[in-house]
XYZ file of C-alpha atoms in Angstrom:
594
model
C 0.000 0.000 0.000
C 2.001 3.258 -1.037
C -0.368 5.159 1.497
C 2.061 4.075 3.958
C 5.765 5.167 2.698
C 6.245 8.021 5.018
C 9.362 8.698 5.548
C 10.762 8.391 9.282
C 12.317 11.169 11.058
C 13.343 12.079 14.357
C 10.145 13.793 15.444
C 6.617 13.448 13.982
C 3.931 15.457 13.123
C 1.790 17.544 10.638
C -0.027 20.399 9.865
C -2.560 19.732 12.836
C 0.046 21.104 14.696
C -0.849 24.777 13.454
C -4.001 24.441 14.582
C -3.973 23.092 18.160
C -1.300 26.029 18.072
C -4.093 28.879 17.323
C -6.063 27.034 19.718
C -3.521 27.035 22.813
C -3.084 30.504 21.918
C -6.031 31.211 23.031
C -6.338 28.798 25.667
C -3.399 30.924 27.611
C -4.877 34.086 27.145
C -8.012 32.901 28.729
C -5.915 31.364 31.555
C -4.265 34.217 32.611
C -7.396 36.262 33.056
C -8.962 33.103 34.741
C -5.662 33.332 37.156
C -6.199 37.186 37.623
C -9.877 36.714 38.449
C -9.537 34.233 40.496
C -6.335 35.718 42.415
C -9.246 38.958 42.692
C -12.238 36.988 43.996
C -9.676 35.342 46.719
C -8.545 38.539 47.755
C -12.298 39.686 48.279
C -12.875 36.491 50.444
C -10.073 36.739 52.550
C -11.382 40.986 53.075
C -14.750 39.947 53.965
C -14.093 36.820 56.063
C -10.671 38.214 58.338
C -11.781 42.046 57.863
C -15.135 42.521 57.553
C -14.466 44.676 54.401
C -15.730 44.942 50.370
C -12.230 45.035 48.617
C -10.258 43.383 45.886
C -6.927 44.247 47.071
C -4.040 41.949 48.274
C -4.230 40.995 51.884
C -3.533 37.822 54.426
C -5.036 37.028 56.602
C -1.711 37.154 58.815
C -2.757 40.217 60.173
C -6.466 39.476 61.137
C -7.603 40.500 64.709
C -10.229 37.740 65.236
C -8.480 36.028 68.041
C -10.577 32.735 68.578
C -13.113 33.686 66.429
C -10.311 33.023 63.563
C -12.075 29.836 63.838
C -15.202 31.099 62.032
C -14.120 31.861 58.358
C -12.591 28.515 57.789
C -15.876 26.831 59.028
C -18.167 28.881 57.570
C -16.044 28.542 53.876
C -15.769 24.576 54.684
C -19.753 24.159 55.030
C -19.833 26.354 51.820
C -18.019 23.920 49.726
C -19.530 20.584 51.108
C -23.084 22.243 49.815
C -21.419 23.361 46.435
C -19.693 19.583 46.080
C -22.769 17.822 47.138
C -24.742 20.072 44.914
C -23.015 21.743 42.080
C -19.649 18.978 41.447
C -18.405 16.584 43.610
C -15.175 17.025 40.943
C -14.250 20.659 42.972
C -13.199 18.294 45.994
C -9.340 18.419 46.261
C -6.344 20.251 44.205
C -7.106 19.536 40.987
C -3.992 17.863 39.294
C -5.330 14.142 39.958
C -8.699 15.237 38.726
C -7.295 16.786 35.831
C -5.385 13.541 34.780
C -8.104 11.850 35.605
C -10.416 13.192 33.257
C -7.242 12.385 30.353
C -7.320 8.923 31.420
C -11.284 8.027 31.292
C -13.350 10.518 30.045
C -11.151 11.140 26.607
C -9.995 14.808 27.990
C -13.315 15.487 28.510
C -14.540 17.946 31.014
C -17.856 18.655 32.389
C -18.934 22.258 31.892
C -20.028 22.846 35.654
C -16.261 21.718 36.548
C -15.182 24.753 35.050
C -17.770 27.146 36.830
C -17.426 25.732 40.060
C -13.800 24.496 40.764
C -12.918 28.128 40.729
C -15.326 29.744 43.521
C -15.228 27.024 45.644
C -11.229 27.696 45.456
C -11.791 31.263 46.118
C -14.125 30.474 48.808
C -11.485 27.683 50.443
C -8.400 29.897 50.379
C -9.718 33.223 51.132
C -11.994 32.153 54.252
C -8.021 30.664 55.517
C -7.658 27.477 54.038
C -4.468 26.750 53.918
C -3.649 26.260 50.169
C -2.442 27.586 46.917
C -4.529 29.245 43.949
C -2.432 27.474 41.504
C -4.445 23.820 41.549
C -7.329 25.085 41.079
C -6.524 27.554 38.275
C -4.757 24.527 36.775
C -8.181 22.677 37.002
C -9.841 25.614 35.522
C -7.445 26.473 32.429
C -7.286 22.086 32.116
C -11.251 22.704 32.031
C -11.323 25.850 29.401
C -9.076 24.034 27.154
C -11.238 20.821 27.224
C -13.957 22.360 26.853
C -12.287 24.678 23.467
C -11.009 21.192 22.438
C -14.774 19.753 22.414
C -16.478 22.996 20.671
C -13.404 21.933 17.648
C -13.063 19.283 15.661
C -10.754 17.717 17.919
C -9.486 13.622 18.966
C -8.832 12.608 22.350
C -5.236 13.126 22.156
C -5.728 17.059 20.692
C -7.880 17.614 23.175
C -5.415 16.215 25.922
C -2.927 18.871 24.373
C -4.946 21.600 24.781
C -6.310 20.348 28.281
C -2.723 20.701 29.545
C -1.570 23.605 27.554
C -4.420 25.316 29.546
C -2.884 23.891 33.080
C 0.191 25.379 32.009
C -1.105 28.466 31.079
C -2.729 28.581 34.865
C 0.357 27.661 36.525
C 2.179 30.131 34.293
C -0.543 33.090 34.974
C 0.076 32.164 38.700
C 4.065 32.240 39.679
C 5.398 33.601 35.998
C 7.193 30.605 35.698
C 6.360 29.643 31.901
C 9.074 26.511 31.578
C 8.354 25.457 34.884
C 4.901 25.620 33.589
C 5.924 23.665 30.429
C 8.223 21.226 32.295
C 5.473 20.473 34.187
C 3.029 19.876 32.155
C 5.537 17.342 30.414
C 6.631 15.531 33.138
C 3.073 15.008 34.938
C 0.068 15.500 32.925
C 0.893 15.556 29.158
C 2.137 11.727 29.148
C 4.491 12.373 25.980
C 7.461 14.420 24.683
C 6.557 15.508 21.182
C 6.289 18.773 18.769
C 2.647 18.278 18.283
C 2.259 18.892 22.457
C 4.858 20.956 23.416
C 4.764 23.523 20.699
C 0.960 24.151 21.894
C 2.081 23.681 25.773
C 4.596 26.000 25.354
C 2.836 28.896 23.255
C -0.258 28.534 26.044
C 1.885 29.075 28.745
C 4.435 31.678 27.153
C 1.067 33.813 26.154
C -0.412 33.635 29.793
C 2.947 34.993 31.342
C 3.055 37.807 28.408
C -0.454 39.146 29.931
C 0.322 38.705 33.832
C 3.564 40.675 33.015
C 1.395 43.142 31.018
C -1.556 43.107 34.111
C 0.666 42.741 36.998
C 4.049 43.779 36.095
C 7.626 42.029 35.219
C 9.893 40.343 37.934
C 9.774 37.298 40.222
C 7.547 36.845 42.490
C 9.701 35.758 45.500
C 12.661 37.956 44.529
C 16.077 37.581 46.623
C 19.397 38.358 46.660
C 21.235 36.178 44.160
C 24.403 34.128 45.310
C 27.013 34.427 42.507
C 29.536 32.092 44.109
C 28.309 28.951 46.559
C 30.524 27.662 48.817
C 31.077 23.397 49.119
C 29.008 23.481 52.099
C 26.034 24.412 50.066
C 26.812 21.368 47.623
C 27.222 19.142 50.851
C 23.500 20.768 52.038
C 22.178 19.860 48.349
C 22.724 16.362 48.856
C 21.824 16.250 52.446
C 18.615 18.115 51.869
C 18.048 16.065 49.012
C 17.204 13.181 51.621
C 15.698 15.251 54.382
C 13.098 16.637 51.817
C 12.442 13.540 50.254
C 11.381 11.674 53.482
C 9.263 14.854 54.291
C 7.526 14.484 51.234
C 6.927 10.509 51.723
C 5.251 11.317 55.022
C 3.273 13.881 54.033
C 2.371 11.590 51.210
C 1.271 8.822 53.892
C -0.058 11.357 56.241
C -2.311 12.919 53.579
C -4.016 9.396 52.216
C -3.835 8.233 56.122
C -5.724 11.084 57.146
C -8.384 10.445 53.852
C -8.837 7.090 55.110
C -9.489 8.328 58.700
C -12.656 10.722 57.412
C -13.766 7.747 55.173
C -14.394 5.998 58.603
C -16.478 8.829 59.957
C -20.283 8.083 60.111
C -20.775 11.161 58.495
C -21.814 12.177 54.757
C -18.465 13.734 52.910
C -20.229 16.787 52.708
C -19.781 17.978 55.991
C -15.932 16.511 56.319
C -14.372 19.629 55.174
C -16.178 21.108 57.753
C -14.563 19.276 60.456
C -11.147 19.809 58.995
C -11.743 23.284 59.106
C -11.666 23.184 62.631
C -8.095 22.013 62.776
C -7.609 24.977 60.127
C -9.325 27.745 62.593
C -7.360 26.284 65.421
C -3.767 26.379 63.701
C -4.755 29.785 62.640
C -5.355 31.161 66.465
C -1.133 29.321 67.206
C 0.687 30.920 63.870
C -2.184 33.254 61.440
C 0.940 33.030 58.837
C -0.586 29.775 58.232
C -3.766 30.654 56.568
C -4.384 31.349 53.161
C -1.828 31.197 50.213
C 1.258 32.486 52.200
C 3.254 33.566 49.091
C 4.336 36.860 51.399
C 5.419 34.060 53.977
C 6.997 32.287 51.587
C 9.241 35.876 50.852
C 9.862 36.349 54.526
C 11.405 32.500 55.011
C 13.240 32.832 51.611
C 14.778 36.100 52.862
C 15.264 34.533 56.311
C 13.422 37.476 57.528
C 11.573 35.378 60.508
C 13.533 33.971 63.617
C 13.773 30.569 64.576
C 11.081 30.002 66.631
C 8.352 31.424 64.436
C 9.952 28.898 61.352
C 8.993 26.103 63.705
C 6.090 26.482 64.680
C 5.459 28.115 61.318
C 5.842 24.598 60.125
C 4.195 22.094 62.531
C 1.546 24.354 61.979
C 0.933 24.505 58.270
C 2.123 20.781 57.764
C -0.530 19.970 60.458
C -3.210 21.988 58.840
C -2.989 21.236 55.826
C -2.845 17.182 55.744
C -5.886 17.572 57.940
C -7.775 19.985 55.561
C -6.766 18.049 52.586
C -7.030 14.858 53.843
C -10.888 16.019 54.628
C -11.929 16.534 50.589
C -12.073 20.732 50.331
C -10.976 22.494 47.333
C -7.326 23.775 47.042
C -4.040 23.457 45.523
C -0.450 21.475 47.103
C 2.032 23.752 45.431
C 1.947 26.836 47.942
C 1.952 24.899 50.458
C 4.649 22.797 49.409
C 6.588 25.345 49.110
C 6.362 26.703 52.542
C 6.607 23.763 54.230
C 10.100 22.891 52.038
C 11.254 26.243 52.703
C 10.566 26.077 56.289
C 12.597 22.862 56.589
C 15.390 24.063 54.630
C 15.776 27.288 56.611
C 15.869 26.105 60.192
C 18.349 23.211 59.118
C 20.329 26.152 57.408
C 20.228 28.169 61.138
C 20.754 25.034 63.074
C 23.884 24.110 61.356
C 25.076 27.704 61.208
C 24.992 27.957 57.419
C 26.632 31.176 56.030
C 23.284 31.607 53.355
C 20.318 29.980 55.023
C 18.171 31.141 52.614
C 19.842 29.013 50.132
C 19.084 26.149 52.407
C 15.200 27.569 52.079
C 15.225 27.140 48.324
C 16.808 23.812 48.767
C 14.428 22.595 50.875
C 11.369 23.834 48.203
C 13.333 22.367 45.908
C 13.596 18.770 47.553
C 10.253 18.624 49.267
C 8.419 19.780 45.829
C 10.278 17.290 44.071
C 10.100 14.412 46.537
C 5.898 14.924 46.483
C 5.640 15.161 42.755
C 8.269 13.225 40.985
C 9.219 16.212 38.652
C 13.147 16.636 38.734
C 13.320 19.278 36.069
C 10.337 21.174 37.186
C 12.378 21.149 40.559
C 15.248 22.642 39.446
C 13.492 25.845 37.039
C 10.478 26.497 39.287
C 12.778 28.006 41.851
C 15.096 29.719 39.435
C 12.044 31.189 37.902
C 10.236 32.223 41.404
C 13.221 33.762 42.842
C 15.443 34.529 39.656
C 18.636 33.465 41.578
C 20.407 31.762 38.585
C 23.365 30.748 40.584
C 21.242 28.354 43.012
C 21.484 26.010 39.364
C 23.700 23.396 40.448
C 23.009 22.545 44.173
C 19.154 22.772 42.562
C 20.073 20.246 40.137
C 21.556 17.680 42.959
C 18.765 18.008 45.505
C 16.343 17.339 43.177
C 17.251 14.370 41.542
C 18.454 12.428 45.092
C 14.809 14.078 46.450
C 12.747 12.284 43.043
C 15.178 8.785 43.185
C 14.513 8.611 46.871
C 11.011 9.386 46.675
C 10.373 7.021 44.096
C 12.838 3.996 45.306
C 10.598 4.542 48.930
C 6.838 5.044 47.621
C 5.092 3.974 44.371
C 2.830 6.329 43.885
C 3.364 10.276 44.532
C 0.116 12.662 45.945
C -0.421 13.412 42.782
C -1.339 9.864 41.427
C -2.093 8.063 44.596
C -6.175 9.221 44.289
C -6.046 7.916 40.827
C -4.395 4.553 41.624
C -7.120 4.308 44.522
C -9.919 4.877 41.553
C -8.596 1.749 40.238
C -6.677 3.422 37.174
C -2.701 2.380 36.639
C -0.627 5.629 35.426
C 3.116 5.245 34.300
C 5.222 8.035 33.987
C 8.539 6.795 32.639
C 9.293 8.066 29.161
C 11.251 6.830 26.908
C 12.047 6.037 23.091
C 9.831 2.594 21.939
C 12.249 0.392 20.659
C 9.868 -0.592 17.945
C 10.791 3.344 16.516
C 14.416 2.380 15.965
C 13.976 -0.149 13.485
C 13.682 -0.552 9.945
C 11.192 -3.410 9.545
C 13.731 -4.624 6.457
C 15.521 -5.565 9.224
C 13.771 -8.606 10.298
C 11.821 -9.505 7.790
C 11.274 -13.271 6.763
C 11.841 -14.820 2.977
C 10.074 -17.767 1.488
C 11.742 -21.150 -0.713
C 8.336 -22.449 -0.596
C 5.065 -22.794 -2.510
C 2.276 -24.608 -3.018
C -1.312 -24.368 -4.674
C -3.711 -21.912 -3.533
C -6.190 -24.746 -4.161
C -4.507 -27.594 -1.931
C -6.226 -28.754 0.875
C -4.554 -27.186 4.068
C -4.682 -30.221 5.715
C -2.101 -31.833 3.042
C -0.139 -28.988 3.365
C -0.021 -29.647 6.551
C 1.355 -32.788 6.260
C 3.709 -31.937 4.038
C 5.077 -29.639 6.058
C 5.317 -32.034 9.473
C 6.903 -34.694 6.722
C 9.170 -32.395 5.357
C 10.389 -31.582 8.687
C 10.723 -27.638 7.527
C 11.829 -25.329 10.361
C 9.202 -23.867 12.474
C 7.575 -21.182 12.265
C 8.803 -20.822 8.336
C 6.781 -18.588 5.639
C 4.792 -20.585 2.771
C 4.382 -18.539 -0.535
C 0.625 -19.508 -1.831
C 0.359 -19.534 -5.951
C -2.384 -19.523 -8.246
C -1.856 -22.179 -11.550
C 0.624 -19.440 -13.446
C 2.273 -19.601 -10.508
C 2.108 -15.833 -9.698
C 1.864 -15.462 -6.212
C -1.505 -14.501 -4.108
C -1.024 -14.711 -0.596
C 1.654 -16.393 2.584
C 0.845 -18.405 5.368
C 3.001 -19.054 8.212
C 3.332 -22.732 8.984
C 2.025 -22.480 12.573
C -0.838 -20.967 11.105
C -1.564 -23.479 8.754
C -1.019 -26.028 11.119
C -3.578 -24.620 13.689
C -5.762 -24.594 10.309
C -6.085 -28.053 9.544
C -6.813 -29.176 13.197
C -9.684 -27.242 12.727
C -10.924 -28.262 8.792
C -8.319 -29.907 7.249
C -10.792 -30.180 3.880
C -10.637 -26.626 3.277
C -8.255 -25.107 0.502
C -5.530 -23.169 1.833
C -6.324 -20.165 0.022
C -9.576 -19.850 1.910
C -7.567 -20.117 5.546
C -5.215 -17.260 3.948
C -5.457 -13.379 5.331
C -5.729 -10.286 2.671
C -3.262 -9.518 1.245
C -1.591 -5.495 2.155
C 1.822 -4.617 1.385
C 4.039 -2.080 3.350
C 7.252 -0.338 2.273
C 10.630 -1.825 3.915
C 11.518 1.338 5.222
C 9.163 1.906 7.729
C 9.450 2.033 11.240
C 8.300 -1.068 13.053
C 6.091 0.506 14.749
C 4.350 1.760 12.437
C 3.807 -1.190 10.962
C 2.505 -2.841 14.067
C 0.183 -0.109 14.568
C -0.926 -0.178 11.174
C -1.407 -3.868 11.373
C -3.684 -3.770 14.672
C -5.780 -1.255 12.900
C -6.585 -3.076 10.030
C -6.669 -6.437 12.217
C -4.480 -8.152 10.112
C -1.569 -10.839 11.170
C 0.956 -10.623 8.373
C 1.992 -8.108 5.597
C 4.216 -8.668 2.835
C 7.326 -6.052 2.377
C 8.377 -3.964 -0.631
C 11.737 -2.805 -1.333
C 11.701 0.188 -4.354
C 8.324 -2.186 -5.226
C 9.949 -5.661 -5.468
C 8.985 -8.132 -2.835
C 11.689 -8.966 0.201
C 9.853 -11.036 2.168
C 6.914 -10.968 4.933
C 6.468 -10.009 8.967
C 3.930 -11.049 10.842
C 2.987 -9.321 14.302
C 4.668 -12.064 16.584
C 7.770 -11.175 14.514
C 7.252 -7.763 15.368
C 6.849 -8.183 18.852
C 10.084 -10.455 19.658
C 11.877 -7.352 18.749
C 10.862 -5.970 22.020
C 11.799 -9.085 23.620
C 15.415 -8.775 22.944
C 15.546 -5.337 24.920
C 14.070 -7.143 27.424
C 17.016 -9.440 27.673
C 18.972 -5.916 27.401
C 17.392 -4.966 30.261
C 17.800 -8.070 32.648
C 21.163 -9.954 30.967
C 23.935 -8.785 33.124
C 27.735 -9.609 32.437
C 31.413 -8.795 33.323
C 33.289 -7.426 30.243
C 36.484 -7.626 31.721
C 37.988 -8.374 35.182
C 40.584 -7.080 37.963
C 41.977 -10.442 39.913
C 41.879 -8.560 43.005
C 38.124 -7.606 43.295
C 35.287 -9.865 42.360
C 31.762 -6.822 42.572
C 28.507 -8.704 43.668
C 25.038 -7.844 42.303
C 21.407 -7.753 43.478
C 21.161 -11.264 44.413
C 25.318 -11.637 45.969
C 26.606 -13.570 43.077
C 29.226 -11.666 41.274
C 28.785 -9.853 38.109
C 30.510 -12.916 36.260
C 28.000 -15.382 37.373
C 25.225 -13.157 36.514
């Protein structure tokens, strides 16, 4: 079939990739006035529930003078969202990113309308009345939900509208912190599942345009800006690798703590409704010991970046929000884990930094967002940029680089599944995130393609050629050329095949047994001829090289290509050898016996 010559190249794609372009275009420009807005209607929360005042300006609710009635906002906001959940979309009910991938997995990137309308105010509602959580999952959810529903208005397939689902919860993240590759690195590495043109072009475009208008709306520079270190000294490599560890174990047990503390309100004979009410509680409470632990925190976040709070208020600063926060997500409200993250890594970071007498403890800060953020979501790269872009100190680059990676391999040798995909393995779904090149891409299916000696009638019973074959003691499985009485050929067999054909009607002719017949050009990938073959449901092709006949493949052929990297993967030998050191593997055999 010449329909099927494409050439291979390094990358593919088409023209389609112009369009989901335009589209994501517009997907980031309405994210970053869905960021704004929502940023706005928190603010007005957070003025009406801590200051009894009508205003859309930036405040905390740090400086609230509620004293025990702090407890109020947080309960009031949690009964709030139980009614909208119960009664608008039980989808608003935690931070977003597994419901996002979620609705990639099952529902074909397709998300509900009312998602979109109400994921946002409950958010507003959660953060500003002192929950303590970030905007950015829920405007993730919300610019995942715009470009879903874009993608489902066009002409689109379930992959293009996956593409522009994510390039809108990059262009939310990116709206939110200015970070547009963290934003794109993101996107990648969690939600996307692939590393192609045809995604990231769109990815990045969405998220590039969404920064472009927060600059234009809010103004240029980072958001947690510090003094940047030039030079680091060794001991701030040494602290990269041991907060690498630290923040990695913080992140498994707030992983465990989190679905521990789910389980715990799954017991409660109550309806989930009223559960983030009772987690509020802990919320109000936590608020009365350290206010700095309510709401978003991003000034917070400055003040421990900039080491600008002592000791003592770190600490508590951090039993605190880690407290309040498993509770409160643990309980089903509405709110994103990246704020919060953040604090509680930077918290860690700093008061190791002042405990150990560390010349830049606010290096130790970013190192400790960088390992706990990491550890929690398995994204390595994401944990290196995210802090260069929130704090534009380019020289933290290296000890970044190290923490990260021992905080992800640590995280990931210790716990299967991270926050972010432990909800979805609980909803019985399986999500890998290990990318890599399919073998089946690398090879030429010329390369293992099977010739013929043999043919026989088109008309001859099968179950003579059967017997011919088992008499003629021919190698198994071998190919069988099938030939009409000019002896031009018309179809293959495979010997198994026609073997398993005559047990079952060994009267029938062998051309009647036989597939259609397709041919495929021999320089194709192999995977595209496998992929092409499931389509059309067929078990064999025959190959064409420049339009003469080579030979034939069937899909078991195919597949034993993949088994020999399998044996790449698991064969283990000893190349050469030093007489005075014999190294041991897994199992405490040496590497010779292996």
């Amino acid at each position: 079939m010449q329909g099927h010559t494409t050439r291979a190249g390094d990358f593919t794609t088409n023209g389609q990739i112009v369009r989901l372009s335009g589209a994501a275009v517009l997907v980031g420009a309405a994210c970053a006035v869905i960021a704004i807005a929502l940023l706005k209607a928190i603010y007005l929360v957070t003025n009406i529930a801590f200051f009894q005042r009508l205003s859309f300006q930036y405040v905390t609710p740090t400086d609230n003078h509620l004293g025990v009635f702090t407890l109020l906002p947080p309960i009031i906001g949690a009964l709030a969202i139980g009614f909208i959940a119960r009664f608008g979309s039980e989808k608003i009910r935690g931070h977003g990113i597994p419901e996002a991938i979620e609705a990639m997995l099952v529902n074909g990137s397709k998300v509900q309308p009312k998602v979109a309308f109400w994921k946002p105010i409950s958010a507003a509602i959660s953060i500003g009345s002192g929950g303590p959580f970030g905007a950015e999952g829920p405007i993730i959810m919300t610019g995942g939900s715009f470009g879903s529903l874009l993608g489902q208005w066009l002409h689109t397939s379930s992959i293009e509208r996956r593409i522009l689902l994510v390039a809108g919860a990059a262009g939310g993240m990116s709206a939110t912190f200015s970070a547009p590759v963290s934003a794109v690195l993101f996107a990648v590495e969690l939600l996307v599942f692939e590393f192609k043109p045809r995604s990231l072009v769109p990815i990045a475009l969405a998220s590039s345009v969404a920064d472009v208008i927060r600059i234009a709306w809010i103004g240029p520079g980072p958001i947690f800006p510090v003094p940047s270190l030039h030079t680091i000294p060794y001991i701030g490599y040494g602290a990269s690798v041991g907060l690498g560890f630290v923040g990695s174990l913080a992140a498994i047990v707030l992983t465990r703590a989190i679905y521990g503390m789910e389980d715990l309100f799954r017991k409660l004979p109550l309806h989930w409704m009223w559960w983030p009410a009772l987690g509020a509680i802990a919320i109000g409470l936590g608020g009365i010991v350290s206010p700095r632990a309510l709401g978003v925190g991003y000034d917070t976040i400055a003040a421990v970046l900039n080491t600008q709070l002592s000791l003592h208020t770190v600490l508590i600063l951090l039993v605190v929000k880690t407290l309040i926060w498993v509770i409160a997500l643990g309980s089903g409200t509405s709110g994103g884990i990246l704020a919060p993250i953040l604090m509680i890594g930077g918290c860690l970071g700093e008061a190791l930094g002042v405990v150990m007498h560390a010349p830049h403890p606010g290096l130790w800060a970013l190192l400790g967002m960088s390992a706990v953020f990491s550890g929690v979501t398995r994204t390595p790269f994401t944990s290196v940029i995210f802090p260069i872009e929130l704090t534009h100190d380019f020289g933290a680059l290296l000890p970044l680089l190290i923490t990260s990676c021992i905080a992800t391999g640590t995280s990931a040798f210790v716990l299967r599944r991270s926050i972010l995909t432990e909800r979805i393995a609980r909803r019985g779904l399986h999500l890998t995130r290990e990318y890599s090149v399919d073998p089946l891409e690398m090879h030429f299916v010329r390369e293992i393609v099977s010739r013929s000696d043999v043919k026989v009638s088109v008309q001859a019973p099968v179950g003579h050629v059967a017997k011919l074959i088992l008499e003629s003691q021919i190698d198994l499985p071998t190919w069988i050329e099938l030939v009409d009485t000019s002896n031009h050929f018309v179809g293959a067999m495979q010997s198994t095949a026609i073997l398993r054909s005559a047990k079952r009607d060994p009267s029938r002719t062998i051309g009647a047994c036989m597939g259609r017949v397709v041919e495929m050009a021999a320089d194709l990938p192999v995977k595209r001829v496998l992929d092409f073959m499931i389509h059309e449901d067929l078990e064999w092709v025959r190959i064409n090289d420049e339009q003469q006949p080579i030979g034939f493949v069937s899909v078991q052929q195919l597949l034993q290509l993949r088994e020999r990297y399998l044996q790449e993967e698991q064969h283990r030998q000893r190349t050469f050898s030093l007489p005075w050191w014999q190294p041991t593997i897994g199992d405490g055999s040496t590497a010779q016996d292996a």
